[in-house]
mmCIF file with all atom_site columns, C-alpha atoms in Angstrom:
data_model
loop_
_atom_site.group_PDB
_atom_site.id
_atom_site.type_symbol
_atom_site.label_atom_id
_atom_site.label_alt_id
_atom_site.label_comp_id
_atom_site.label_asym_id
_atom_site.label_entity_id
_atom_site.label_seq_id
_atom_site.pdbx_PDB_ins_code
_atom_site.Cartn_x
_atom_site.Cartn_y
_atom_site.Cartn_z
_atom_site.occupancy
_atom_site.B_iso_or_equiv
_atom_site.pdbx_formal_charge
_atom_site.auth_seq_id
_atom_site.auth_comp_id
_atom_site.auth_asym_id
_atom_site.auth_atom_id
_atom_site.pdbx_PDB_model_num
ATOM 1   C CA . MET A 1 1   ? 26.346  5.450   -23.974 1.00 46.00 ? 1   MET A CA 1
ATOM 2   C CA . VAL A 1 2   ? 23.201  6.550   -22.106 1.00 46.00 ? 2   VAL A CA 1
ATOM 3   C CA . ARG A 1 3   ? 20.999  3.692   -20.984 1.00 74.00 ? 3   ARG A CA 1
ATOM 4   C CA . ARG A 1 4   ? 17.227  3.745   -21.304 1.00 81.00 ? 4   ARG A CA 1
ATOM 5   C CA . PRO A 1 5   ? 15.586  4.321   -17.909 1.00 88.00 ? 5   PRO A CA 1
ATOM 6   C CA . LEU A 1 6   ? 13.787  1.336   -16.391 1.00 90.00 ? 6   LEU A CA 1
ATOM 7   C CA . ASN A 1 7   ? 10.016  1.407   -16.867 1.00 92.00 ? 7   ASN A CA 1
ATOM 8   C CA . ASP A 1 8   ? 7.393   0.683   -14.152 1.00 91.00 ? 8   ASP A CA 1
ATOM 9   C CA . GLU A 1 9   ? 7.047   -2.945  -15.143 1.00 94.00 ? 9   GLU A CA 1
ATOM 10  C CA . GLU A 1 10  ? 10.796  -3.539  -14.962 1.00 95.00 ? 10  GLU A CA 1
ATOM 11  C CA . LEU A 1 11  ? 11.053  -1.738  -11.624 1.00 96.00 ? 11  LEU A CA 1
ATOM 12  C CA . LEU A 1 12  ? 8.183   -3.829  -10.250 1.00 95.00 ? 12  LEU A CA 1
ATOM 13  C CA . ASP A 1 13  ? 9.934   -7.035  -11.341 1.00 96.00 ? 13  ASP A CA 1
ATOM 14  C CA . ILE A 1 14  ? 13.156  -5.924  -9.598  1.00 97.00 ? 14  ILE A CA 1
ATOM 15  C CA . SER A 1 15  ? 11.173  -4.846  -6.540  1.00 97.00 ? 15  SER A CA 1
ATOM 16  C CA . LEU A 1 16  ? 9.508   -8.243  -6.233  1.00 96.00 ? 16  LEU A CA 1
ATOM 17  C CA . ARG A 1 17  ? 12.880  -9.962  -6.319  1.00 97.00 ? 17  ARG A CA 1
ATOM 18  C CA . CYS A 1 18  ? 14.240  -7.598  -3.700  1.00 97.00 ? 18  CYS A CA 1
ATOM 19  C CA . ALA A 1 19  ? 11.119  -8.007  -1.536  1.00 97.00 ? 19  ALA A CA 1
ATOM 20  C CA . GLU A 1 20  ? 11.640  -11.779 -1.564  1.00 96.00 ? 20  GLU A CA 1
ATOM 21  C CA . VAL A 1 21  ? 15.228  -11.245 -0.397  1.00 97.00 ? 21  VAL A CA 1
ATOM 22  C CA . ILE A 1 22  ? 14.027  -8.915  2.356   1.00 97.00 ? 22  ILE A CA 1
ATOM 23  C CA . HIS A 1 23  ? 11.624  -11.660 3.407   1.00 97.00 ? 23  HIS A CA 1
ATOM 24  C CA . GLU A 1 24  ? 14.399  -14.304 3.344   1.00 97.00 ? 24  GLU A CA 1
ATOM 25  C CA . TYR A 1 25  ? 16.683  -12.155 5.507   1.00 97.00 ? 25  TYR A CA 1
ATOM 26  C CA . ASP A 1 26  ? 13.837  -11.288 7.927   1.00 96.00 ? 26  ASP A CA 1
ATOM 27  C CA . GLY A 1 27  ? 14.050  -7.599  7.132   1.00 95.00 ? 27  GLY A CA 1
ATOM 28  C CA . ASN A 1 28  ? 17.829  -7.263  7.406   1.00 94.00 ? 28  ASN A CA 1
ATOM 29  C CA . ALA A 1 29  ? 18.981  -8.025  3.862   1.00 96.00 ? 29  ALA A CA 1
ATOM 30  C CA . PRO A 1 30  ? 22.588  -7.122  3.055   1.00 97.00 ? 30  PRO A CA 1
ATOM 31  C CA . THR A 1 31  ? 23.240  -4.768  0.187   1.00 97.00 ? 31  THR A CA 1
ATOM 32  C CA . SER A 1 32  ? 25.064  -7.462  -1.764  1.00 97.00 ? 32  SER A CA 1
ATOM 33  C CA . ALA A 1 33  ? 22.039  -9.816  -1.705  1.00 98.00 ? 33  ALA A CA 1
ATOM 34  C CA . LEU A 1 34  ? 19.652  -7.031  -2.838  1.00 98.00 ? 34  LEU A CA 1
ATOM 35  C CA . VAL A 1 35  ? 21.966  -5.874  -5.619  1.00 98.00 ? 35  VAL A CA 1
ATOM 36  C CA . ALA A 1 36  ? 22.423  -9.471  -6.822  1.00 98.00 ? 36  ALA A CA 1
ATOM 37  C CA . ALA A 1 37  ? 18.629  -10.020 -6.847  1.00 97.00 ? 37  ALA A CA 1
ATOM 38  C CA . SER A 1 38  ? 18.064  -6.768  -8.712  1.00 97.00 ? 38  SER A CA 1
ATOM 39  C CA . GLY A 1 39  ? 20.417  -7.722  -11.570 1.00 95.00 ? 39  GLY A CA 1
ATOM 40  C CA . LEU A 1 40  ? 21.749  -4.122  -11.523 1.00 95.00 ? 40  LEU A CA 1
ATOM 41  C CA . SER A 1 41  ? 25.166  -2.793  -10.602 1.00 95.00 ? 41  SER A CA 1
ATOM 42  C CA . GLU A 1 42  ? 25.378  -1.414  -7.072  1.00 96.00 ? 42  GLU A CA 1
ATOM 43  C CA . ARG A 1 43  ? 25.650  2.111   -8.463  1.00 95.00 ? 43  ARG A CA 1
ATOM 44  C CA . THR A 1 44  ? 22.541  1.704   -10.620 1.00 95.00 ? 44  THR A CA 1
ATOM 45  C CA . PHE A 1 45  ? 20.655  0.013   -7.761  1.00 97.00 ? 45  PHE A CA 1
ATOM 46  C CA . PHE A 1 46  ? 21.181  3.039   -5.504  1.00 97.00 ? 46  PHE A CA 1
ATOM 47  C CA . ARG A 1 47  ? 20.269  5.411   -8.320  1.00 95.00 ? 47  ARG A CA 1
ATOM 48  C CA . TYR A 1 48  ? 16.821  3.854   -8.436  1.00 96.00 ? 48  TYR A CA 1
ATOM 49  C CA . PHE A 1 49  ? 16.557  3.012   -4.739  1.00 97.00 ? 49  PHE A CA 1
ATOM 50  C CA . PRO A 1 50  ? 18.310  5.598   -2.534  1.00 96.00 ? 50  PRO A CA 1
ATOM 51  C CA . THR A 1 51  ? 18.093  3.171   0.420   1.00 97.00 ? 51  THR A CA 1
ATOM 52  C CA . LYS A 1 52  ? 17.775  -0.598  0.674   1.00 97.00 ? 52  LYS A CA 1
ATOM 53  C CA . ALA A 1 53  ? 14.246  -0.238  2.017   1.00 98.00 ? 53  ALA A CA 1
ATOM 54  C CA . GLU A 1 54  ? 13.211  1.814   -1.036  1.00 98.00 ? 54  GLU A CA 1
ATOM 55  C CA . SER A 1 55  ? 13.614  -1.333  -3.109  1.00 98.00 ? 55  SER A CA 1
ATOM 56  C CA . ILE A 1 56  ? 10.113  -2.406  -2.010  1.00 97.00 ? 56  ILE A CA 1
ATOM 57  C CA . ARG A 1 57  ? 8.556   0.908   -3.104  1.00 97.00 ? 57  ARG A CA 1
ATOM 58  C CA . PRO A 1 58  ? 7.566   -0.202  -6.662  1.00 96.00 ? 58  PRO A CA 1
ATOM 59  C CA . PHE A 1 59  ? 5.898   -3.254  -5.099  1.00 95.00 ? 59  PHE A CA 1
ATOM 60  C CA . LEU A 1 60  ? 3.882   -1.042  -2.733  1.00 95.00 ? 60  LEU A CA 1
ATOM 61  C CA . ASP A 1 61  ? 3.122   1.530   -5.441  1.00 95.00 ? 61  ASP A CA 1
ATOM 62  C CA . ALA A 1 62  ? 1.825   -1.190  -7.739  1.00 93.00 ? 62  ALA A CA 1
ATOM 63  C CA . GLY A 1 63  ? -0.714  -2.081  -5.050  1.00 93.00 ? 63  GLY A CA 1
ATOM 64  C CA . SER A 1 64  ? -1.811  1.559   -4.846  1.00 94.00 ? 64  SER A CA 1
ATOM 65  C CA . ARG A 1 65  ? -2.219  1.782   -8.615  1.00 94.00 ? 65  ARG A CA 1
ATOM 66  C CA . ARG A 1 66  ? -4.197  -1.445  -8.574  1.00 95.00 ? 66  ARG A CA 1
ATOM 67  C CA . PHE A 1 67  ? -6.550  -0.088  -5.881  1.00 95.00 ? 67  PHE A CA 1
ATOM 68  C CA . SER A 1 68  ? -7.003  3.155   -7.753  1.00 95.00 ? 68  SER A CA 1
ATOM 69  C CA . ALA A 1 69  ? -7.807  1.324   -11.026 1.00 95.00 ? 69  ALA A CA 1
ATOM 70  C CA . VAL A 1 70  ? -10.273 -1.097  -9.420  1.00 94.00 ? 70  VAL A CA 1
ATOM 71  C CA . LEU A 1 71  ? -11.966 1.761   -7.533  1.00 94.00 ? 71  LEU A CA 1
ATOM 72  C CA . THR A 1 72  ? -12.349 3.766   -10.772 1.00 93.00 ? 72  THR A CA 1
ATOM 73  C CA . GLN A 1 73  ? -14.018 0.693   -12.366 1.00 92.00 ? 73  GLN A CA 1
ATOM 74  C CA . HIS A 1 74  ? -16.434 0.302   -9.434  1.00 90.00 ? 74  HIS A CA 1
ATOM 75  C CA . LEU A 1 75  ? -17.313 3.969   -9.430  1.00 90.00 ? 75  LEU A CA 1
ATOM 76  C CA . SER A 1 76  ? -18.121 3.809   -13.143 1.00 86.00 ? 76  SER A CA 1
ATOM 77  C CA . ARG A 1 77  ? -20.749 1.161   -12.388 1.00 83.00 ? 77  ARG A CA 1
ATOM 78  C CA . SER A 1 78  ? -23.235 3.127   -10.255 1.00 68.00 ? 78  SER A CA 1
ATOM 79  C CA . ALA A 1 79  ? -22.242 1.883   -6.780  1.00 63.00 ? 79  ALA A CA 1
ATOM 80  C CA . ALA A 1 80  ? -24.681 2.462   -3.899  1.00 74.00 ? 80  ALA A CA 1
ATOM 81  C CA . SER A 1 81  ? -22.224 5.007   -2.506  1.00 87.00 ? 81  SER A CA 1
ATOM 82  C CA . VAL A 1 82  ? -18.632 6.057   -2.916  1.00 91.00 ? 82  VAL A CA 1
ATOM 83  C CA . PHE A 1 83  ? -17.872 4.427   0.416   1.00 92.00 ? 83  PHE A CA 1
ATOM 84  C CA . ASP A 1 84  ? -19.375 1.151   -0.810  1.00 91.00 ? 84  ASP A CA 1
ATOM 85  C CA . ALA A 1 85  ? -17.258 1.340   -3.943  1.00 92.00 ? 85  ALA A CA 1
ATOM 86  C CA . VAL A 1 86  ? -14.097 1.752   -1.836  1.00 93.00 ? 86  VAL A CA 1
ATOM 87  C CA . VAL A 1 87  ? -15.115 -1.188  0.377   1.00 94.00 ? 87  VAL A CA 1
ATOM 88  C CA . THR A 1 88  ? -15.808 -3.413  -2.660  1.00 93.00 ? 88  THR A CA 1
ATOM 89  C CA . ALA A 1 89  ? -12.634 -2.370  -4.488  1.00 94.00 ? 89  ALA A CA 1
ATOM 90  C CA . LEU A 1 90  ? -10.187 -3.012  -1.651  1.00 94.00 ? 90  LEU A CA 1
ATOM 91  C CA . PRO A 1 91  ? -10.389 -6.828  -1.411  1.00 94.00 ? 91  PRO A CA 1
ATOM 92  C CA . GLU A 1 92  ? -10.022 -7.039  -5.200  1.00 93.00 ? 92  GLU A CA 1
ATOM 93  C CA . ALA A 1 93  ? -6.948  -4.800  -5.061  1.00 92.00 ? 93  ALA A CA 1
ATOM 94  C CA . PHE A 1 94  ? -5.451  -6.851  -2.233  1.00 89.00 ? 94  PHE A CA 1
ATOM 95  C CA . ALA A 1 95  ? -5.847  -10.006 -4.350  1.00 86.00 ? 95  ALA A CA 1
ATOM 96  C CA . GLY A 1 96  ? -3.326  -8.623  -6.888  1.00 75.00 ? 96  GLY A CA 1
ATOM 97  C CA . VAL A 1 97  ? 0.266   -9.670  -6.426  1.00 66.00 ? 97  VAL A CA 1
ATOM 98  C CA . ARG A 1 98  ? 0.217   -12.440 -3.853  1.00 72.00 ? 98  ARG A CA 1
ATOM 99  C CA . THR A 1 99  ? 3.186   -14.689 -3.118  1.00 80.00 ? 99  THR A CA 1
ATOM 100 C CA . PRO A 1 100 ? 3.836   -17.325 -0.466  1.00 85.00 ? 100 PRO A CA 1
ATOM 101 C CA . TRP A 1 101 ? 5.866   -14.705 1.433   1.00 90.00 ? 101 TRP A CA 1
ATOM 102 C CA . THR A 1 102 ? 3.623   -11.619 1.077   1.00 90.00 ? 102 THR A CA 1
ATOM 103 C CA . HIS A 1 103 ? 2.182   -11.968 4.599   1.00 91.00 ? 103 HIS A CA 1
ATOM 104 C CA . HIS A 1 104 ? 5.606   -12.183 6.216   1.00 95.00 ? 104 HIS A CA 1
ATOM 105 C CA . LEU A 1 105 ? 6.870   -9.264  4.131   1.00 95.00 ? 105 LEU A CA 1
ATOM 106 C CA . MET A 1 106 ? 4.000   -7.095  5.353   1.00 95.00 ? 106 MET A CA 1
ATOM 107 C CA . GLN A 1 107 ? 4.754   -8.146  8.929   1.00 96.00 ? 107 GLN A CA 1
ATOM 108 C CA . LEU A 1 108 ? 8.235   -6.828  8.333   1.00 97.00 ? 108 LEU A CA 1
ATOM 109 C CA . VAL A 1 109 ? 6.914   -3.657  6.708   1.00 97.00 ? 109 VAL A CA 1
ATOM 110 C CA . LEU A 1 110 ? 4.850   -2.923  9.800   1.00 96.00 ? 110 LEU A CA 1
ATOM 111 C CA . THR A 1 111 ? 7.664   -3.593  12.264  1.00 96.00 ? 111 THR A CA 1
ATOM 112 C CA . VAL A 1 112 ? 11.013  -2.682  10.623  1.00 97.00 ? 112 VAL A CA 1
ATOM 113 C CA . PRO A 1 113 ? 11.324  1.117   10.883  1.00 97.00 ? 113 PRO A CA 1
ATOM 114 C CA . ALA A 1 114 ? 12.994  1.707   7.506   1.00 97.00 ? 114 ALA A CA 1
ATOM 115 C CA . LEU A 1 115 ? 10.410  -0.424  5.713   1.00 97.00 ? 115 LEU A CA 1
ATOM 116 C CA . ARG A 1 116 ? 7.534   1.151   7.625   1.00 97.00 ? 116 ARG A CA 1
ATOM 117 C CA . ARG A 1 117 ? 8.702   4.582   6.552   1.00 97.00 ? 117 ARG A CA 1
ATOM 118 C CA . VAL A 1 118 ? 8.557   3.580   2.889   1.00 97.00 ? 118 VAL A CA 1
ATOM 119 C CA . TRP A 1 119 ? 5.081   2.090   3.397   1.00 97.00 ? 119 TRP A CA 1
ATOM 120 C CA . LEU A 1 120 ? 3.770   5.240   5.088   1.00 96.00 ? 120 LEU A CA 1
ATOM 121 C CA . GLU A 1 121 ? 5.189   7.401   2.315   1.00 96.00 ? 121 GLU A CA 1
ATOM 122 C CA . SER A 1 122 ? 3.512   5.136   -0.254  1.00 96.00 ? 122 SER A CA 1
ATOM 123 C CA . ASN A 1 123 ? 0.237   5.536   1.633   1.00 95.00 ? 123 ASN A CA 1
ATOM 124 C CA . GLU A 1 124 ? 0.551   9.329   1.436   1.00 95.00 ? 124 GLU A CA 1
ATOM 125 C CA . ASP A 1 125 ? 1.067   9.015   -2.316  1.00 96.00 ? 125 ASP A CA 1
ATOM 126 C CA . LEU A 1 126 ? -2.059  6.831   -2.471  1.00 96.00 ? 126 LEU A CA 1
ATOM 127 C CA . VAL A 1 127 ? -4.094  9.784   -1.167  1.00 96.00 ? 127 VAL A CA 1
ATOM 128 C CA . ASP A 1 128 ? -2.899  11.933  -4.074  1.00 96.00 ? 128 ASP A CA 1
ATOM 129 C CA . MET A 1 129 ? -3.580  9.095   -6.497  1.00 96.00 ? 129 MET A CA 1
ATOM 130 C CA . LEU A 1 130 ? -7.170  8.614   -5.285  1.00 96.00 ? 130 LEU A CA 1
ATOM 131 C CA . LEU A 1 131 ? -7.989  12.323  -5.023  1.00 96.00 ? 131 LEU A CA 1
ATOM 132 C CA . PRO A 1 132 ? -9.032  13.077  -8.650  1.00 95.00 ? 132 PRO A CA 1
ATOM 133 C CA . THR A 1 133 ? -11.178 9.950   -8.886  1.00 94.00 ? 133 THR A CA 1
ATOM 134 C CA . LEU A 1 134 ? -12.957 10.503  -5.608  1.00 94.00 ? 134 LEU A CA 1
ATOM 135 C CA . ALA A 1 135 ? -13.436 14.226  -6.235  1.00 93.00 ? 135 ALA A CA 1
ATOM 136 C CA . ARG A 1 136 ? -15.064 13.471  -9.589  1.00 92.00 ? 136 ARG A CA 1
ATOM 137 C CA . ALA A 1 137 ? -17.303 10.781  -8.073  1.00 91.00 ? 137 ALA A CA 1
ATOM 138 C CA . LEU A 1 138 ? -18.395 13.143  -5.284  1.00 92.00 ? 138 LEU A CA 1
ATOM 139 C CA . GLY A 1 139 ? -18.856 16.128  -7.584  1.00 91.00 ? 139 GLY A CA 1
ATOM 140 C CA . LEU A 1 140 ? -16.170 18.111  -5.749  1.00 93.00 ? 140 LEU A CA 1
ATOM 141 C CA . SER A 1 141 ? -13.172 20.091  -6.811  1.00 94.00 ? 141 SER A CA 1
ATOM 142 C CA . PRO A 1 142 ? -9.905  18.122  -6.309  1.00 94.00 ? 142 PRO A CA 1
ATOM 143 C CA . ASP A 1 143 ? -8.642  21.173  -4.440  1.00 95.00 ? 143 ASP A CA 1
ATOM 144 C CA . SER A 1 144 ? -11.435 21.054  -1.884  1.00 94.00 ? 144 SER A CA 1
ATOM 145 C CA . ALA A 1 145 ? -10.913 20.021  1.704   1.00 94.00 ? 145 ALA A CA 1
ATOM 146 C CA . GLU A 1 146 ? -13.851 17.554  1.428   1.00 93.00 ? 146 GLU A CA 1
ATOM 147 C CA . ALA A 1 147 ? -12.233 15.746  -1.517  1.00 93.00 ? 147 ALA A CA 1
ATOM 148 C CA . ARG A 1 148 ? -8.919  15.546  0.335   1.00 95.00 ? 148 ARG A CA 1
ATOM 149 C CA . MET A 1 149 ? -10.713 14.169  3.385   1.00 94.00 ? 149 MET A CA 1
ATOM 150 C CA . ALA A 1 150 ? -12.456 11.508  1.257   1.00 93.00 ? 150 ALA A CA 1
ATOM 151 C CA . ALA A 1 151 ? -9.088  10.415  -0.207  1.00 95.00 ? 151 ALA A CA 1
ATOM 152 C CA . ASP A 1 152 ? -7.593  10.380  3.299   1.00 95.00 ? 152 ASP A CA 1
ATOM 153 C CA . GLN A 1 153 ? -10.431 8.189   4.522   1.00 94.00 ? 153 GLN A CA 1
ATOM 154 C CA . ALA A 1 154 ? -10.075 5.752   1.610   1.00 95.00 ? 154 ALA A CA 1
ATOM 155 C CA . ALA A 1 155 ? -6.310  5.465   2.209   1.00 96.00 ? 155 ALA A CA 1
ATOM 156 C CA . LEU A 1 156 ? -6.846  5.003   5.949   1.00 96.00 ? 156 LEU A CA 1
ATOM 157 C CA . LEU A 1 157 ? -9.395  2.290   5.290   1.00 96.00 ? 157 LEU A CA 1
ATOM 158 C CA . ALA A 1 158 ? -6.823  0.509   3.163   1.00 96.00 ? 158 ALA A CA 1
ATOM 159 C CA . GLU A 1 159 ? -4.059  0.979   5.718   1.00 96.00 ? 159 GLU A CA 1
ATOM 160 C CA . SER A 1 160 ? -6.260  -0.219  8.615   1.00 96.00 ? 160 SER A CA 1
ATOM 161 C CA . SER A 1 161 ? -7.327  -3.280  6.628   1.00 96.00 ? 161 SER A CA 1
ATOM 162 C CA . VAL A 1 162 ? -3.689  -4.203  5.965   1.00 95.00 ? 162 VAL A CA 1
ATOM 163 C CA . ARG A 1 163 ? -2.934  -3.927  9.680   1.00 96.00 ? 163 ARG A CA 1
ATOM 164 C CA . ARG A 1 164 ? -5.852  -6.270  10.516  1.00 96.00 ? 164 ARG A CA 1
ATOM 165 C CA . MET A 1 165 ? -4.700  -8.765  7.887   1.00 94.00 ? 165 MET A CA 1
ATOM 166 C CA . VAL A 1 166 ? -1.183  -8.752  9.295   1.00 94.00 ? 166 VAL A CA 1
ATOM 167 C CA . TYR A 1 167 ? -1.784  -8.482  13.050  1.00 95.00 ? 167 TYR A CA 1
ATOM 168 C CA . LEU A 1 168 ? -4.996  -10.487 13.325  1.00 95.00 ? 168 LEU A CA 1
ATOM 169 C CA . ASP A 1 169 ? -4.377  -12.861 10.383  1.00 92.00 ? 169 ASP A CA 1
ATOM 170 C CA . GLU A 1 170 ? -7.762  -12.040 8.855   1.00 93.00 ? 170 GLU A CA 1
ATOM 171 C CA . ASP A 1 171 ? -8.405  -12.624 5.170   1.00 92.00 ? 171 ASP A CA 1
ATOM 172 C CA . ARG A 1 172 ? -8.801  -9.586  2.961   1.00 93.00 ? 172 ARG A CA 1
ATOM 173 C CA . HIS A 1 173 ? -12.617 -9.703  2.868   1.00 94.00 ? 173 HIS A CA 1
ATOM 174 C CA . GLN A 1 174 ? -12.930 -10.088 6.611   1.00 95.00 ? 174 GLN A CA 1
ATOM 175 C CA . ALA A 1 175 ? -10.442 -7.324  7.371   1.00 95.00 ? 175 ALA A CA 1
ATOM 176 C CA . VAL A 1 176 ? -12.044 -4.796  5.007   1.00 96.00 ? 176 VAL A CA 1
ATOM 177 C CA . ALA A 1 177 ? -15.566 -5.621  6.259   1.00 96.00 ? 177 ALA A CA 1
ATOM 178 C CA . LYS A 1 178 ? -14.550 -5.078  9.897   1.00 96.00 ? 178 LYS A CA 1
ATOM 179 C CA . VAL A 1 179 ? -12.713 -1.845  9.192   1.00 95.00 ? 179 VAL A CA 1
ATOM 180 C CA . ALA A 1 180 ? -15.647 -0.599  7.103   1.00 94.00 ? 180 ALA A CA 1
ATOM 181 C CA . ALA A 1 181 ? -18.067 -1.416  9.920   1.00 93.00 ? 181 ALA A CA 1
ATOM 182 C CA . ALA A 1 182 ? -15.871 0.552   12.343  1.00 91.00 ? 182 ALA A CA 1
ATOM 183 C CA . PHE A 1 183 ? -15.810 3.523   9.965   1.00 90.00 ? 183 PHE A CA 1
ATOM 184 C CA . ARG A 1 184 ? -19.590 3.406   9.603   1.00 87.00 ? 184 ARG A CA 1
ATOM 185 C CA . SER A 1 185 ? -20.108 3.381   13.375  1.00 82.00 ? 185 SER A CA 1
ATOM 186 C CA . ALA A 1 186 ? -18.010 6.547   13.677  1.00 66.00 ? 186 ALA A CA 1
ATOM 187 C CA . PRO A 1 187 ? -16.399 5.871   17.095  1.00 56.00 ? 187 PRO A CA 1
ATOM 188 C CA . LEU A 1 188 ? -15.024 9.415   17.340  1.00 53.00 ? 188 LEU A CA 1
ATOM 189 C CA . SER A 1 189 ? -18.538 10.852  17.343  1.00 54.00 ? 189 SER A CA 1
ATOM 190 C CA . ARG A 1 190 ? -19.539 8.875   20.443  1.00 56.00 ? 190 ARG A CA 1
ATOM 191 C CA . ARG A 1 191 ? -19.684 10.510  23.848  1.00 63.00 ? 191 ARG A CA 1
ATOM 192 C CA . PRO A 1 192 ? -16.722 9.609   26.060  1.00 63.00 ? 192 PRO A CA 1
ATOM 193 C CA . GLN A 1 193 ? -17.417 7.037   28.758  1.00 59.00 ? 193 GLN A CA 1
ATOM 194 C CA . SER A 1 194 ? -17.412 8.427   32.275  1.00 57.00 ? 194 SER A CA 1
ATOM 195 C CA . SER A 1 195 ? -14.527 6.943   34.202  1.00 52.00 ? 195 SER A CA 1
ATOM 196 C CA . THR A 1 196 ? -15.179 5.423   37.582  1.00 53.00 ? 196 THR A CA 1
ATOM 197 C CA . SER A 1 197 ? -12.567 5.516   40.226  1.00 47.00 ? 197 SER A CA 1
#
């Protein structure tokens, strides 16, 4: 008998349970603990999650979908600029799924190579997710280099904000505001400082 594939909501529920196990084992959860938390057989677990680290992917992807949805809402309400809409949407998106262990999990995501790889791949998918919305808001073709650059910038703003929240223990509003200020000051456009020997 062929089983019905798991839907996004079911995968997210499993992913949250696995993420908590990864937190409990400080990033080194054994397969048996993850499989037990998932409620799946080991064979089915690895069909949905090719590696143990992939078990956090639905959790990360849900955050990306939340950011995309909130951004779309903000853009539909005449924001001052597309950049301002991104900056306003991010803290709301970060407020989504929060647990007592989310901060520690994200510390692990940024430091455990296998988890970091999954996060970086999820961030790349975020760019593709944001592209149609940002292209439409900017009056650009989704195939244009400018639209792709806008989506890259929005994803980088999100990624940089997460790093500040984790490494500097800033709250989501503070982290996004500081990253946004850095983006606005365009440090790469400054002249290099002359070095003195």
